[in-house]
Amino acid sequence: MSDFFTSNSMIMLERAANFQWVKQRAILDNISNAETPNYKVKYVTFEEALRASIQQAAQGTSAAGSMRGAISSSVPVVHTAWDESARMDENGVNVSEQSMELVRNAYQVQHVYRAISGDMSRLLMAIRGQ
């Protein structure tokens, strides 16, 4: 039996918050290295790893076993774009693009935190009996 804090929804929200944190760190690394020669852009993916884990769990071939295990074991993956360069010094950072990604990520973080807050508010309301 699962409780509220280990429900699939809360585990997914936790994984989403972790992804957003890793993505923000990668974007900030990219922006801070915008003037570093030969620096290559980092980007983070999560959806592909989650999709693969869920498909394996659905087919029964997952090492994690259950759907809950598949969600829990999915982690964001940091990639490096080795083939991209924005300038002659082989730096791959486009600061405008990274700034837009930072803003997009901030909105996504806000959405995840709002979802977590909403779930916690419903739990608190149930505890108080309102």
mmCIF file of C-alpha atoms in Angstrom:
data_model
loop_
_atom_site.group_PDB
_atom_site.id
_atom_site.type_symbol
_atom_site.label_atom_id
_atom_site.label_comp_id
_atom_site.label_asym_id
_atom_site.label_seq_id
_atom_site.Cartn_x
_atom_site.Cartn_y
_atom_site.Cartn_z
ATOM 1 C CA MET A 1 0.000 0.000 0.000
ATOM 2 C CA SER A 2 1.270 3.438 -0.820
ATOM 3 C CA ASP A 3 0.793 6.644 1.055
ATOM 4 C CA PHE A 4 0.406 10.177 -0.240
ATOM 5 C CA PHE A 5 4.132 10.940 -0.271
ATOM 6 C CA THR A 6 5.028 7.853 -2.286
ATOM 7 C CA SER A 7 2.146 8.024 -4.750
ATOM 8 C CA ASN A 8 2.974 7.932 -8.443
ATOM 9 C CA SER A 9 1.932 11.574 -8.693
ATOM 10 C CA MET A 10 4.287 12.756 -5.942
ATOM 11 C CA ILE A 11 7.150 10.616 -7.257
ATOM 12 C CA MET A 12 6.610 12.109 -10.720
ATOM 13 C CA LEU A 13 6.566 15.638 -9.301
ATOM 14 C CA GLU A 14 9.788 14.893 -7.427
ATOM 15 C CA ARG A 15 11.438 13.591 -10.619
ATOM 16 C CA ALA A 16 10.181 16.646 -12.539
ATOM 17 C CA ALA A 17 11.606 19.020 -9.914
ATOM 18 C CA ASN A 18 14.935 17.170 -10.058
ATOM 19 C CA PHE A 19 14.962 17.448 -13.859
ATOM 20 C CA GLN A 20 14.275 21.176 -13.712
ATOM 21 C CA TRP A 21 17.111 21.652 -11.219
ATOM 22 C CA VAL A 22 19.611 19.748 -13.398
ATOM 23 C CA LYS A 23 18.413 21.649 -16.476
ATOM 24 C CA GLN A 24 18.823 24.997 -14.710
ATOM 25 C CA ARG A 25 22.374 24.096 -13.658
ATOM 26 C CA ALA A 26 23.270 23.151 -17.252
ATOM 27 C CA ILE A 27 21.822 26.403 -18.642
ATOM 28 C CA LEU A 28 23.672 28.476 -16.041
ATOM 29 C CA ASP A 29 26.908 26.610 -16.848
ATOM 30 C CA ASN A 30 26.364 27.416 -20.514
ATOM 31 C CA ILE A 31 25.775 31.111 -19.857
ATOM 32 C CA SER A 32 28.733 31.406 -17.482
ATOM 33 C CA ASN A 33 31.017 29.803 -20.088
ATOM 34 C CA ALA A 34 29.812 31.935 -22.999
ATOM 35 C CA GLU A 35 33.283 33.448 -23.408
ATOM 36 C CA THR A 36 35.276 30.238 -22.861
ATOM 37 C CA PRO A 37 36.987 29.057 -26.063
ATOM 38 C CA ASN A 38 36.051 25.519 -27.163
ATOM 39 C CA TYR A 39 33.211 25.260 -24.614
ATOM 40 C CA LYS A 40 30.335 23.142 -25.917
ATOM 41 C CA VAL A 41 26.713 23.614 -24.917
ATOM 42 C CA LYS A 42 25.167 21.196 -22.426
ATOM 43 C CA TYR A 43 21.523 20.234 -22.632
ATOM 44 C CA VAL A 44 19.415 17.974 -20.466
ATOM 45 C CA THR A 45 16.825 15.380 -21.458
ATOM 46 C CA PHE A 46 14.440 13.499 -19.240
ATOM 47 C CA GLU A 47 11.385 12.584 -21.271
ATOM 48 C CA GLU A 48 13.220 9.968 -23.361
ATOM 49 C CA ALA A 49 14.604 8.169 -20.301
ATOM 50 C CA LEU A 50 11.197 8.257 -18.593
ATOM 51 C CA ARG A 51 9.405 7.002 -21.706
ATOM 52 C CA ALA A 52 11.882 4.126 -22.123
ATOM 53 C CA SER A 53 11.590 3.131 -18.448
ATOM 54 C CA ILE A 54 7.793 3.178 -18.588
ATOM 55 C CA GLN A 55 7.732 1.129 -21.817
ATOM 56 C CA GLN A 56 10.080 -1.447 -20.292
ATOM 57 C CA ALA A 57 7.907 -1.661 -17.176
ATOM 58 C CA ALA A 58 4.773 -2.079 -19.313
ATOM 59 C CA GLN A 59 6.427 -4.914 -21.246
ATOM 60 C CA GLY A 60 7.726 -6.525 -18.073
ATOM 61 C CA THR A 61 11.381 -6.182 -19.123
ATOM 62 C CA SER A 62 12.309 -3.434 -16.664
ATOM 63 C CA ALA A 63 14.933 -3.973 -13.992
ATOM 64 C CA ALA A 64 12.891 -1.558 -11.860
ATOM 65 C CA GLY A 65 9.960 -3.982 -12.011
ATOM 66 C CA SER A 66 6.861 -1.862 -11.494
ATOM 67 C CA MET A 67 5.628 1.360 -13.019
ATOM 68 C CA ARG A 68 6.466 3.109 -9.749
ATOM 69 C CA GLY A 69 10.009 1.737 -9.938
ATOM 70 C CA ALA A 70 10.280 2.895 -13.545
ATOM 71 C CA ILE A 71 9.288 6.434 -12.581
ATOM 72 C CA SER A 72 11.578 6.446 -9.543
ATOM 73 C CA SER A 73 14.579 5.172 -11.461
ATOM 74 C CA SER A 74 14.291 7.680 -14.338
ATOM 75 C CA VAL A 75 16.986 10.322 -14.160
ATOM 76 C CA PRO A 76 17.761 13.364 -16.295
ATOM 77 C CA VAL A 77 20.646 12.924 -18.723
ATOM 78 C CA VAL A 78 23.130 15.731 -19.437
ATOM 79 C CA HIS A 79 24.366 15.771 -23.039
ATOM 80 C CA THR A 80 27.072 17.853 -24.681
ATOM 81 C CA ALA A 81 26.561 19.240 -28.190
ATOM 82 C CA TRP A 82 30.034 18.480 -29.541
ATOM 83 C CA ASP A 83 29.122 19.355 -33.142
ATOM 84 C CA GLU A 84 27.757 22.850 -32.493
ATOM 85 C CA SER A 85 29.759 26.077 -32.538
ATOM 86 C CA ALA A 86 28.383 29.575 -32.476
ATOM 87 C CA ARG A 87 31.664 31.421 -32.977
ATOM 88 C CA MET A 88 35.100 31.119 -34.561
ATOM 89 C CA ASP A 89 36.715 30.133 -31.244
ATOM 90 C CA GLU A 90 34.550 26.944 -31.339
ATOM 91 C CA ASN A 91 32.371 28.105 -28.440
ATOM 92 C CA GLY A 92 28.889 26.673 -28.874
ATOM 93 C CA VAL A 93 26.950 29.024 -26.599
ATOM 94 C CA ASN A 94 24.284 31.291 -28.020
ATOM 95 C CA VAL A 95 23.571 33.540 -25.027
ATOM 96 C CA SER A 96 20.188 34.720 -26.340
ATOM 97 C CA GLU A 97 19.029 31.144 -26.825
ATOM 98 C CA GLN A 98 20.270 30.120 -23.381
ATOM 99 C CA SER A 99 18.573 33.122 -21.778
ATOM 100 C CA MET A 100 15.280 32.097 -23.380
ATOM 101 C CA GLU A 101 15.764 28.535 -22.097
ATOM 102 C CA LEU A 102 16.408 29.940 -18.622
ATOM 103 C CA VAL A 103 13.110 31.846 -18.710
ATOM 104 C CA ARG A 104 11.249 28.790 -20.057
ATOM 105 C CA ASN A 105 12.778 26.648 -17.319
ATOM 106 C CA ALA A 106 11.737 29.196 -14.671
ATOM 107 C CA TYR A 107 8.117 28.898 -15.840
ATOM 108 C CA GLN A 108 8.349 25.108 -15.779
ATOM 109 C CA VAL A 109 9.793 25.166 -12.245
ATOM 110 C CA GLN A 110 6.975 27.456 -11.168
ATOM 111 C CA HIS A 111 4.431 25.023 -12.629
ATOM 112 C CA VAL A 112 5.980 22.020 -10.822
ATOM 113 C CA TYR A 113 6.120 23.869 -7.507
ATOM 114 C CA ARG A 114 2.518 25.003 -7.927
ATOM 115 C CA ALA A 115 1.463 21.382 -8.523
ATOM 116 C CA ILE A 116 3.345 20.236 -5.413
ATOM 117 C CA SER A 117 1.820 23.073 -3.393
ATOM 118 C CA GLY A 118 -1.668 22.162 -4.607
ATOM 119 C CA ASP A 119 -1.197 18.525 -3.598
ATOM 120 C CA MET A 120 0.078 19.559 -0.176
ATOM 121 C CA SER A 121 -2.861 21.954 0.272
ATOM 122 C CA ARG A 122 -5.324 19.150 -0.465
ATOM 123 C CA LEU A 123 -3.539 16.899 2.031
ATOM 124 C CA LEU A 124 -3.625 19.618 4.684
ATOM 125 C CA MET A 125 -7.322 20.186 4.025
ATOM 126 C CA ALA A 126 -7.981 16.445 4.435
ATOM 127 C CA ILE A 127 -6.018 16.358 7.685
ATOM 128 C CA ARG A 128 -7.966 19.315 9.089
ATOM 129 C CA GLY A 129 -11.242 17.750 7.960
ATOM 130 C CA GLN A 130 -12.406 20.725 5.934
#
